[in-house]
Coordinates of C-alpha atoms and ligand atoms in Angstrom, one line a residue:
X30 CA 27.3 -57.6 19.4
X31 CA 25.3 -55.2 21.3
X32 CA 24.1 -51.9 19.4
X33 CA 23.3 -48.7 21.1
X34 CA 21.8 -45.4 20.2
X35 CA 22.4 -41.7 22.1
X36 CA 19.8 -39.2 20.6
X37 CA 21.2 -35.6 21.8
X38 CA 19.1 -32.7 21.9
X39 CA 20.2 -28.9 23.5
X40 CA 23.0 -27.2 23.2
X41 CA 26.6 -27.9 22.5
X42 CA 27.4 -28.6 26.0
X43 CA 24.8 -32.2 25.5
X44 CA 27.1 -32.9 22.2
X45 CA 29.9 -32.9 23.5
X46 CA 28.9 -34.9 26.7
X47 CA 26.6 -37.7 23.8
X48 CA 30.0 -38.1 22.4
X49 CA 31.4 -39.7 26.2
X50 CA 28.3 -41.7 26.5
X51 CA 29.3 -43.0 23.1
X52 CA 32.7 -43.8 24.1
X53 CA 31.6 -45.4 27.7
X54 CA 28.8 -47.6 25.6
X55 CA 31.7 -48.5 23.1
X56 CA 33.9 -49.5 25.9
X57 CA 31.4 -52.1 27.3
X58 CA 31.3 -53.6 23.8
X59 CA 28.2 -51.9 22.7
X60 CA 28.4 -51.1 18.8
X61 CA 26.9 -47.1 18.2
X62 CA 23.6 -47.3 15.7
X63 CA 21.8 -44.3 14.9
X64 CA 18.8 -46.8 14.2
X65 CA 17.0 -47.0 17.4
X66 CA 15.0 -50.2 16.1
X67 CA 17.8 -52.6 16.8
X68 CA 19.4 -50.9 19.9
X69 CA 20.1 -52.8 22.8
X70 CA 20.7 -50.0 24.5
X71 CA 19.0 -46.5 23.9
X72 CA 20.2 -43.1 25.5
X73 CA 18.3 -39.8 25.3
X74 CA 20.3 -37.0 26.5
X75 CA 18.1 -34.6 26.9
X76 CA 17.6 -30.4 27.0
X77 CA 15.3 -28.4 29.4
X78 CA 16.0 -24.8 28.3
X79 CA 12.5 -24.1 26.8
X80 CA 9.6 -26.2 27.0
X81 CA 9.5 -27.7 23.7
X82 CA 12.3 -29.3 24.7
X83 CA 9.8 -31.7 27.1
X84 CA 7.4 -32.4 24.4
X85 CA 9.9 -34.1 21.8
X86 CA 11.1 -36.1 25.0
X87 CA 7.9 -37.3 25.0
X88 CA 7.2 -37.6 21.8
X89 CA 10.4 -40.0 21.7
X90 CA 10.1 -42.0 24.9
X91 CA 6.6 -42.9 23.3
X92 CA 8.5 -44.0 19.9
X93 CA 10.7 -46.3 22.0
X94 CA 7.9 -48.0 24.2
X95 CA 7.3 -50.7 21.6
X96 CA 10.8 -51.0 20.8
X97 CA 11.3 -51.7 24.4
X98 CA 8.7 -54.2 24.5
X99 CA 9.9 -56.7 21.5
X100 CA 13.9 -56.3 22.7
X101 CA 13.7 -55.7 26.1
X102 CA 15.6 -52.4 25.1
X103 CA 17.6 -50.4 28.0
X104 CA 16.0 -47.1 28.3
X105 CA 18.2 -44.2 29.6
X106 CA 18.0 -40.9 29.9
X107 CA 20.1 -38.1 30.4
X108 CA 21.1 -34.4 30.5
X109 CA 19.1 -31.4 31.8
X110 CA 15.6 -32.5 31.8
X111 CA 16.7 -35.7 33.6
X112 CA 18.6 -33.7 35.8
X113 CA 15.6 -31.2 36.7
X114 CA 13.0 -33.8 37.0
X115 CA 14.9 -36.8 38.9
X116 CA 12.4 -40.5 40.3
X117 CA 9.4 -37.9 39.2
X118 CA 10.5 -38.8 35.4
X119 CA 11.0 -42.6 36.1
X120 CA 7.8 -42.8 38.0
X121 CA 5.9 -40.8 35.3
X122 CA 7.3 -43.1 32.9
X123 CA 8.0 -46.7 34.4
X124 CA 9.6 -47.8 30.9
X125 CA 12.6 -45.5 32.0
X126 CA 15.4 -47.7 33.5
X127 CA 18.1 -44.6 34.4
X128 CA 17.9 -41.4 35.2
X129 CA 21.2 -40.0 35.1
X130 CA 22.3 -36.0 35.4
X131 CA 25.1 -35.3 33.3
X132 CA 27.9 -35.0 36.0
X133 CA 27.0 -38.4 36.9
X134 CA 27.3 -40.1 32.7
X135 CA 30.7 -41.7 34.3
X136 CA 28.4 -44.2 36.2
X137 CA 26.4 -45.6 33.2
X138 CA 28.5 -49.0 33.1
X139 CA 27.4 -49.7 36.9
X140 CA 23.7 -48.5 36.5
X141 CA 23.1 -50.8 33.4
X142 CA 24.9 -53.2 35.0
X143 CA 22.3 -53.0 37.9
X144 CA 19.4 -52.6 35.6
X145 CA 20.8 -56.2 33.8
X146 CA 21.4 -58.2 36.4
X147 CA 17.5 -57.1 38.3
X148 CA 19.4 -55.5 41.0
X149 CA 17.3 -52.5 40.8
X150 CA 14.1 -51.5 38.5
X151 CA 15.3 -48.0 38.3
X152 CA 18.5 -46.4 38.6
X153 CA 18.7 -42.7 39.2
X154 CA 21.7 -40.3 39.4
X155 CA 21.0 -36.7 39.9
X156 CA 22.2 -34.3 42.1
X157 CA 26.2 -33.5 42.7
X158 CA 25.6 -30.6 40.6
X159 CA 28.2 -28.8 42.1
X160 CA 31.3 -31.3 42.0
X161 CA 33.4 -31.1 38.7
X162 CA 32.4 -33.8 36.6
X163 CA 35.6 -36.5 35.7
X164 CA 37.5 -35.5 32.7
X165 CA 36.3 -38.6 30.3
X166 CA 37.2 -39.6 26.9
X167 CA 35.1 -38.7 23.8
X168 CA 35.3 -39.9 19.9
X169 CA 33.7 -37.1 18.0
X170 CA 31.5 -37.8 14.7
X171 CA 33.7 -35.3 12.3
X172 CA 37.2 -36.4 13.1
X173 CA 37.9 -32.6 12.4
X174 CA 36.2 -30.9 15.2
X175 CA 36.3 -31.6 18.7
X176 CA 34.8 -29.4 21.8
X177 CA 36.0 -29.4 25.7
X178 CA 34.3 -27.7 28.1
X179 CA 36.0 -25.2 30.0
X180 CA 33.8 -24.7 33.0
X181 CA 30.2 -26.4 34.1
X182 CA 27.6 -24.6 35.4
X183 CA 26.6 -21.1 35.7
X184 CA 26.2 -18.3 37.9
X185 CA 24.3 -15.4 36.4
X186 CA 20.7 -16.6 37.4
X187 CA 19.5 -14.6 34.2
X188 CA 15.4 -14.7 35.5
X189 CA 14.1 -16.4 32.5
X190 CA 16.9 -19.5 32.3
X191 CA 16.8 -22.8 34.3
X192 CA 20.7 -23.4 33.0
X193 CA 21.9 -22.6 36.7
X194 CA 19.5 -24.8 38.3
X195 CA 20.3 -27.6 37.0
X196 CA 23.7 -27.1 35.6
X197 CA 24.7 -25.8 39.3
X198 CA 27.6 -23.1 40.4
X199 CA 29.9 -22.2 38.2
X200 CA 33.0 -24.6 38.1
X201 CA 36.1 -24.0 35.4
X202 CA 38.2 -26.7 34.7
X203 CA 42.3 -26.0 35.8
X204 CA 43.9 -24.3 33.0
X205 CA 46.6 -27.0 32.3
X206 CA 43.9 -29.7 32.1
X207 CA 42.8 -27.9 29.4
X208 CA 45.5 -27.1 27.5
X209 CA 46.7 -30.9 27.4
X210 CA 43.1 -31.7 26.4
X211 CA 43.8 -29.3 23.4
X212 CA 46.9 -31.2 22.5
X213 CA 46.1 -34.3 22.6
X214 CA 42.8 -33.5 20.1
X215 CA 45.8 -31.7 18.0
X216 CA 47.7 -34.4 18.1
X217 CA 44.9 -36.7 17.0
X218 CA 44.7 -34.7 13.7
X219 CA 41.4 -32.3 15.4
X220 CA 41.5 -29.2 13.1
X221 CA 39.0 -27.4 15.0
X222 CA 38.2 -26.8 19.1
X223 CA 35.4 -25.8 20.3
X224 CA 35.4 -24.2 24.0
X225 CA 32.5 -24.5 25.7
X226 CA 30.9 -23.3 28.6
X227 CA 27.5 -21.1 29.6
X228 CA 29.9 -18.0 30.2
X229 CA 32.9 -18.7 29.1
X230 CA 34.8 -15.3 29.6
X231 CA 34.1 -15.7 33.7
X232 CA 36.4 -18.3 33.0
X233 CA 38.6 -18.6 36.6
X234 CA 36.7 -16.5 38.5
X235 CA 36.0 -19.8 40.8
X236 CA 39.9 -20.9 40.6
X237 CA 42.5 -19.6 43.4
X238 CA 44.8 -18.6 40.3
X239 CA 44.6 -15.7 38.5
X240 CA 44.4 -17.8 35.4
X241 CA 41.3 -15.9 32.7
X242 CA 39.6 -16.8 30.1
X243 CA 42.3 -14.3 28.0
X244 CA 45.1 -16.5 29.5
X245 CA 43.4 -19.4 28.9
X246 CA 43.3 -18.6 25.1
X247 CA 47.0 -17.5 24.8
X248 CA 48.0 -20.6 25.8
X249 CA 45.9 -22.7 23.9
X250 CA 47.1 -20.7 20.8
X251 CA 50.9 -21.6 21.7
X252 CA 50.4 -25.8 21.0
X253 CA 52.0 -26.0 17.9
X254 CA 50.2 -27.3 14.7
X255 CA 47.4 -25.6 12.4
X256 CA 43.7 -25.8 14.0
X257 CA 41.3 -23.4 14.7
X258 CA 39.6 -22.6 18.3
X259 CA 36.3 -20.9 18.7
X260 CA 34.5 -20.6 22.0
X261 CA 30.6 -20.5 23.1
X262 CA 29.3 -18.6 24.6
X263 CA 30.9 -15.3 26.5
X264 CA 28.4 -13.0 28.3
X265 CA 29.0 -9.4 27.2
X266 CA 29.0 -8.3 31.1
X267 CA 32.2 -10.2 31.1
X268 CA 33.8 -9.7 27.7
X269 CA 37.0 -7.9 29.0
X270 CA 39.3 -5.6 26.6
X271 CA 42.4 -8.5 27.2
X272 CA 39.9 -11.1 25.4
X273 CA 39.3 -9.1 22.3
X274 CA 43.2 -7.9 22.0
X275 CA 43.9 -12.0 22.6
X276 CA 41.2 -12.6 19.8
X277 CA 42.6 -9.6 17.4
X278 CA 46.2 -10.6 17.6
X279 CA 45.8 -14.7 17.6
X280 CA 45.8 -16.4 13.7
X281 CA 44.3 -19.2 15.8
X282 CA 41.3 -18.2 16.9
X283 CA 38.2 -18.1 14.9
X284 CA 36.9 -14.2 13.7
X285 CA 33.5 -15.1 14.9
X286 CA 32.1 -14.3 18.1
X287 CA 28.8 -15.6 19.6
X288 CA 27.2 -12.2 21.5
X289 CA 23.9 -13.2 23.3
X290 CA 21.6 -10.4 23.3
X291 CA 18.4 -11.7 24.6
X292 CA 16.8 -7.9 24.8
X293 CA 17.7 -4.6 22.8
X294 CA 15.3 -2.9 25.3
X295 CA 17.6 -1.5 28.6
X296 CA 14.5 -2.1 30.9
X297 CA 13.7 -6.0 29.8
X298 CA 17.9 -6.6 30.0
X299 CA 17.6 -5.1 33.6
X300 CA 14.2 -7.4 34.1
X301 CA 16.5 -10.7 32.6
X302 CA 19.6 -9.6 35.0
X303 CA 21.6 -9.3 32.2
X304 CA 23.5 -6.5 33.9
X305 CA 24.4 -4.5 30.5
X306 CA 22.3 -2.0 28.9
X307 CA 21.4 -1.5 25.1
X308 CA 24.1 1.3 24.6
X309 CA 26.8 -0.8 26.4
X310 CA 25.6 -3.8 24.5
X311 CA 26.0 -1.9 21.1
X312 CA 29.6 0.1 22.5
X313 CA 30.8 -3.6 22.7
X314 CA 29.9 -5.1 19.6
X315 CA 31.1 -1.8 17.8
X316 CA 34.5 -1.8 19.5
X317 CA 35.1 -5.8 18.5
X318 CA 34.1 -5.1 15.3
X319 CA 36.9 -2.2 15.1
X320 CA 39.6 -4.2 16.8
X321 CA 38.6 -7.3 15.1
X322 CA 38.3 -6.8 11.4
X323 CA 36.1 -9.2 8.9
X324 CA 34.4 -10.5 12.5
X325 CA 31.1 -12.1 12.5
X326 CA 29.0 -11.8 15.2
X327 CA 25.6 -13.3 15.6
X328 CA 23.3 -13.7 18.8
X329 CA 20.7 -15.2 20.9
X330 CA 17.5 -13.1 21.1
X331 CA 14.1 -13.8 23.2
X332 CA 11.1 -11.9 21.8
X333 CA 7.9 -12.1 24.7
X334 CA 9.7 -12.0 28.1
X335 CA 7.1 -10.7 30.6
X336 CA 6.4 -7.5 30.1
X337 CA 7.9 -6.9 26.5
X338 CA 6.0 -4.0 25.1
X339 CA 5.8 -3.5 21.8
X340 CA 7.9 -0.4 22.5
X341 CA 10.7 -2.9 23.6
X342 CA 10.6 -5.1 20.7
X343 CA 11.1 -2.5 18.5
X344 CA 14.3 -1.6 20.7
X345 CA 15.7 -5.3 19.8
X346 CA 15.1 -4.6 15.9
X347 CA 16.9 -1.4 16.4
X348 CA 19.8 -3.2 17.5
X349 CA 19.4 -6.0 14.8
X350 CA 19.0 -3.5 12.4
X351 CA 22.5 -1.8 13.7
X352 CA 24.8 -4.3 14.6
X353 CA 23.9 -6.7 11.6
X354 CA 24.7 -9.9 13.0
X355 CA 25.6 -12.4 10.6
X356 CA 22.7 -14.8 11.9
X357 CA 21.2 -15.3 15.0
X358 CA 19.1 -18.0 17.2
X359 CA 15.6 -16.7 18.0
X360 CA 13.3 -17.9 20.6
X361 CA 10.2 -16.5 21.9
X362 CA 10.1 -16.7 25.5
X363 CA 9.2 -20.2 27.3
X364 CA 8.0 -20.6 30.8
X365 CA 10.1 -22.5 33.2
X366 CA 8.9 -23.5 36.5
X367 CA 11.1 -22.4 39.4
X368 CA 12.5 -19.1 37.3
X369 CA 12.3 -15.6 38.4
X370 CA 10.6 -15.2 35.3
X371 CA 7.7 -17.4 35.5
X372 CA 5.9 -16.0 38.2
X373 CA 6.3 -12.0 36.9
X374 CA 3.7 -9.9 35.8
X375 CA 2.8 -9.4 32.4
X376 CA 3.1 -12.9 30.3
X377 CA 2.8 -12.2 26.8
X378 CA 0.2 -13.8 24.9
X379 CA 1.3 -17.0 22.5
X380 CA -0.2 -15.3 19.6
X381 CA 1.8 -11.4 20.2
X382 CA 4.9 -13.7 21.0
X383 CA 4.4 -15.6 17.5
X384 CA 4.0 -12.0 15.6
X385 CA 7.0 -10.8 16.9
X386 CA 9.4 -13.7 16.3
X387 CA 7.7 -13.5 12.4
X388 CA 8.9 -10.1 12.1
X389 CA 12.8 -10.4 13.9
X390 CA 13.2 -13.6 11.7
X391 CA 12.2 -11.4 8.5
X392 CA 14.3 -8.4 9.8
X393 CA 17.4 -11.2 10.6
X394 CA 16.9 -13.0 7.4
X395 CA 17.5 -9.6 5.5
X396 CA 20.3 -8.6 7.2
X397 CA 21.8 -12.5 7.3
X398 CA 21.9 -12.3 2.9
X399 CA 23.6 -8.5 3.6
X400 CA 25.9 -10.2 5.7
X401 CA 26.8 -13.1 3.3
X402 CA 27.0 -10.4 0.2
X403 CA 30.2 -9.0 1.8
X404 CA 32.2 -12.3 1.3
X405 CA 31.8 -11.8 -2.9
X406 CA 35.9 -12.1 -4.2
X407 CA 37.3 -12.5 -0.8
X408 CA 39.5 -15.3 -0.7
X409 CA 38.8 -17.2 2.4
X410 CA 40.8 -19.7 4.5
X411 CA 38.4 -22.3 4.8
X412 CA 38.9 -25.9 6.9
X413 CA 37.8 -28.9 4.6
X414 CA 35.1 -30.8 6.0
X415 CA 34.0 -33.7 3.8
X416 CA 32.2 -33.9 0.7
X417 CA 28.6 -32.1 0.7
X418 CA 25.8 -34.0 1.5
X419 CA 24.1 -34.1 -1.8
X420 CA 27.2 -33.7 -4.2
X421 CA 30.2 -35.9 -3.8
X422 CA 32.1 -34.1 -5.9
X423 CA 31.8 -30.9 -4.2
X424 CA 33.7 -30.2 -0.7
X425 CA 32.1 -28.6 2.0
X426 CA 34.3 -26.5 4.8
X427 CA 33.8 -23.3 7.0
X428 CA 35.1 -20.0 7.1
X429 CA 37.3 -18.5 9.9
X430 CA 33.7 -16.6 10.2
X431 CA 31.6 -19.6 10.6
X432 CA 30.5 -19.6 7.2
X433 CA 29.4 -22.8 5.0
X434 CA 31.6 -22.6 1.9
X435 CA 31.2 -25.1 -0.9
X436 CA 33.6 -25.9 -3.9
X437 CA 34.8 -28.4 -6.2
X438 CA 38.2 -30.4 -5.3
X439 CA 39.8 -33.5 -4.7
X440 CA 38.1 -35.7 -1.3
X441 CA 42.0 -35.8 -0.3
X442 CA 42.0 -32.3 0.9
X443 CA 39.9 -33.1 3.9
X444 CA 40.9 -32.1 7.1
X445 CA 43.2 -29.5 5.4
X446 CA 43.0 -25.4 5.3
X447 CA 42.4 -24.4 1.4
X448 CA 42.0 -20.7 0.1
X449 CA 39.1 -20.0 -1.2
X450 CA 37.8 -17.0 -4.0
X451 CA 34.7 -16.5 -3.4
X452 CA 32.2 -16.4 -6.6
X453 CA 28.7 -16.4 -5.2
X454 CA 27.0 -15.7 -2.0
X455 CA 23.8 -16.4 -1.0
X456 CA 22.3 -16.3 2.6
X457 CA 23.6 -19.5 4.4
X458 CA 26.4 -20.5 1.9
X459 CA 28.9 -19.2 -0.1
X460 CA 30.6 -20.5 -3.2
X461 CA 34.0 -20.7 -4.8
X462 CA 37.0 -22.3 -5.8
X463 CA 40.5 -23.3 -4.7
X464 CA 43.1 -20.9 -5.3
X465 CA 45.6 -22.2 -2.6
X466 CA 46.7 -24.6 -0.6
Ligands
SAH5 N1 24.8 -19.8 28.6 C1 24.5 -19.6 27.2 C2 23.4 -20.4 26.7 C3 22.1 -20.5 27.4 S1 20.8 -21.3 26.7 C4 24.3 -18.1 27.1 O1 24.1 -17.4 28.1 O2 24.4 -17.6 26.0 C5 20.7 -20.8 25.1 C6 19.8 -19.7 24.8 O3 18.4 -20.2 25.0 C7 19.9 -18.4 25.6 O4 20.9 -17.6 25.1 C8 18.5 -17.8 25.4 O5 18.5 -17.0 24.3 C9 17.6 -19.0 25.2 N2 16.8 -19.3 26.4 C10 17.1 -19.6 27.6 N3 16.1 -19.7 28.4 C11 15.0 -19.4 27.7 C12 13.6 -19.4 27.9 N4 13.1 -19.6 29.1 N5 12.8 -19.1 26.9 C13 13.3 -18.8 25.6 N6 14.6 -18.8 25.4 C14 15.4 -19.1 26.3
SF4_6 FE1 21.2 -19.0 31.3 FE2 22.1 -16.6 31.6 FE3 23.6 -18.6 32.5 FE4 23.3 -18.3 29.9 S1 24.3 -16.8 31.3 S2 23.1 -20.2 31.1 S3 21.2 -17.5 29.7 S4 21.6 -17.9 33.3
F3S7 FE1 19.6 -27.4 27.2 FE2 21.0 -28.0 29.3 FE3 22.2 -27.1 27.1 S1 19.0 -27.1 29.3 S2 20.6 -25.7 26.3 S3 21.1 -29.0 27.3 S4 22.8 -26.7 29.2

């Protein structure tokens, strides 16, 4: 038997799309291995959002070459990078046998059928960035949570993201198509569904129907069963008053929202064309937070875009300090060729970038352990994931929120919604223990 390896880095979006490749390698007989040593076959589905990203590539690809040499491994890789850097990444690196964007993962059976039988040295798929990728089967690694993508691509061209280059226009999936996806993973025993797309409340703007991202929801929410949906990520330009009544009113849907905020300072926001400004951002968060009680929000934040005064940054800890998200993912600010952004005035030096991410984590950290105090005697409905990783005898599962719970109880109750009281809280887990079922 064959063994093959996909190594995912990015963003949900690459998850979800390593978990077809998985299922297209198991279908031509290949057994999965996360041990790259004895794969036959080795996948890297790669990211290209910042440039760190390109450096463990690297870093990889040079792991691999001697594995390559003693088994004659397949080398193929995938995703954004691939995407942005087409035969320029197979010449750079002869060892690479395919270069495949991620529209394209549907043709990995004929390309490593090529590469076998000497056909062709390299085989390279990007492009069609545009055209709606096939719909394709995917086995997920927890058997509880399962993501779809809603839409591909993206339109907002915000100046410092290379996302709509080489994701391409905006496409949403037909809103049926995604409701039977949503069913069938229900009817497979998936307790959770994550939606995905880079802006997922312009849901149907490209459709002729006047199908929405609200719509979208309320009809997810009438399959029948218990599960949970979440989405990632909506842009708060598009987060429309229908959504939050949809999210406020539905049991189904998860009482966390993801609210990328990139800037707290109006004037960098309206340098990103993010098209909102810090008082709308803040109007909107404080209005989901009324209609939507217990929700967590947590954000993306960039510290160092060009031109980011220190004036500025203190504008984003304002609104850190204000909103109290319950965590957030923060980035200082990475070049990427062929961006608005990389050719603006005013890069910020490495070193005032690095001093500014210190102090937002340290501001976020605090207000992360304020967040998490808030749970202390709640009783939580909390989805069962599987044992924890160091304990067998204690369960792991997340709250409608998002947040890690762990408590004692029988392995049985996987895949199951428990209550849980919650005893203890500390920053990025809470503990308890069963009080229903
Ligand atoms: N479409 C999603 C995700 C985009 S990529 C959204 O809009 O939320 C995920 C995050 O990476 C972004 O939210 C942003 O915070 C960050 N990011 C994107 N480009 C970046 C860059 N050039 N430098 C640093 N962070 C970046
Ligand atoms: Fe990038 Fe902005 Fe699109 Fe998100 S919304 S993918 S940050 S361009
Ligand atoms: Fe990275 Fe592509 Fe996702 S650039 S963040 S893998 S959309």
């Amino acid at each position: 038997m064959k063994n093959a390896a996909v190594i995912t880095y990015g963003c949900q979006m690459n998850v979800n799309e390593s978990a077809k490749i998985k299922k297209i390698l198991q279908n031509m007989g290949y057994n999965i291995t996360d041990d790259i040593s004895e794969a036959d076959a080795v996948f890297l589905n790669t990211c290209t959002v910042r440039e760190g990203a390109a450096t463990q590539i690297y870093g990889k690809l040079g792991e691999l070459k001697w594995i390559k040499e003693e088994r004659g491994t397949i080398i193929g890789v995938t995703g954004c990078f691939a995407q942005e850097q087409g035969d320029a990444l197979a010449k750079k690196f002869p060892m690479i046998d395919i270069v495949m964007g991620n529209q394209n993962i549907g043709k990995i059976p004929s390309a490593i059928e090529k590469i076998e039988t000497g056909d062709l040295k390299h085989v390279i798929y990007v492009g069609d960035e545009d055209e709606l990728p096939p719909r394709l089967d995917a086995d997920f690694d927890s058997k509880k949570v399962a993501s779809i993508p809603i839409g591909y691509g993206c339109n907002n061209f915000c100046t410092y993201c290379i996302v709509p280059y080489v994701r391409g226009r905006e496409r949403s999936v037909p809103l049926l198509q995604i409701v039977d996806e949503v069913r069938v993973f229900v009817e497979k025993g998936y307790k959770e569904i994550m939606l995905l797309g880079q802006n997922v409340n312009s849901y149907g703007n490209d459709l002729d129907t006047d199908d929405n991202f609200a719509k979208l929801l309320t009809e997810i929410c009438k399959i029948d069963g218990e599960f949970i949906v979440r989405f990632i990520s909506p842009h708060p330009k598009d987060f429309a008053d229908d959504v939050i009544d949809v999210i406020a009113k539905e049991e189904k849907i998860a009482k966390a929202i993801h609210l990328p905020l990139q800037s707290g300072s109006t004037r960098i926001l309206k340098a990103m064309n993010r098209k909102y400004t810090q008082d709308e951002y803040i109007a909107l968060a404080e209005k989901i937070k009324v209609r939507v009680p217990g929700v967590a929000l947590t954000a993306d934040i960039i510290v160092g875009f060009p031109g980011e005064t220190e004036e500025d940054f203190l504008e984003t800890l304002k609104v850190v300090e204000k909103i109290g998200f319950e965590s957030a993912y923060m980035f200082m600010y990475s070049i990427r060729k062929g961006t608005v952004a990389a050719t603006m005035d005013g890069q910020i030096d490495e070193k005032i970038k690095k001093e500014r991410i210190y102090r937002l984590i340290e501001l976020q950290n605090k207000k992360s352990k304020e967040s998490s105090l808030k749970y202390e005697g709640n009783i939580e409905k909390v989805l069962v994931e599987g044992p924890s990783k160091k304990n067998d005898d204690v369960l792991t599962g997340r709250t409608s929120t998002n947040k890690i719970v762990l408590f004692e109880g029988d392995k049985d109750l996987e895949g199951t919604f428990v209550d849980i009281k919650i005893n203890e809280c500390k920053t990025w887990s809470l503990y308890g223990e069963i009080v229903g079922q």
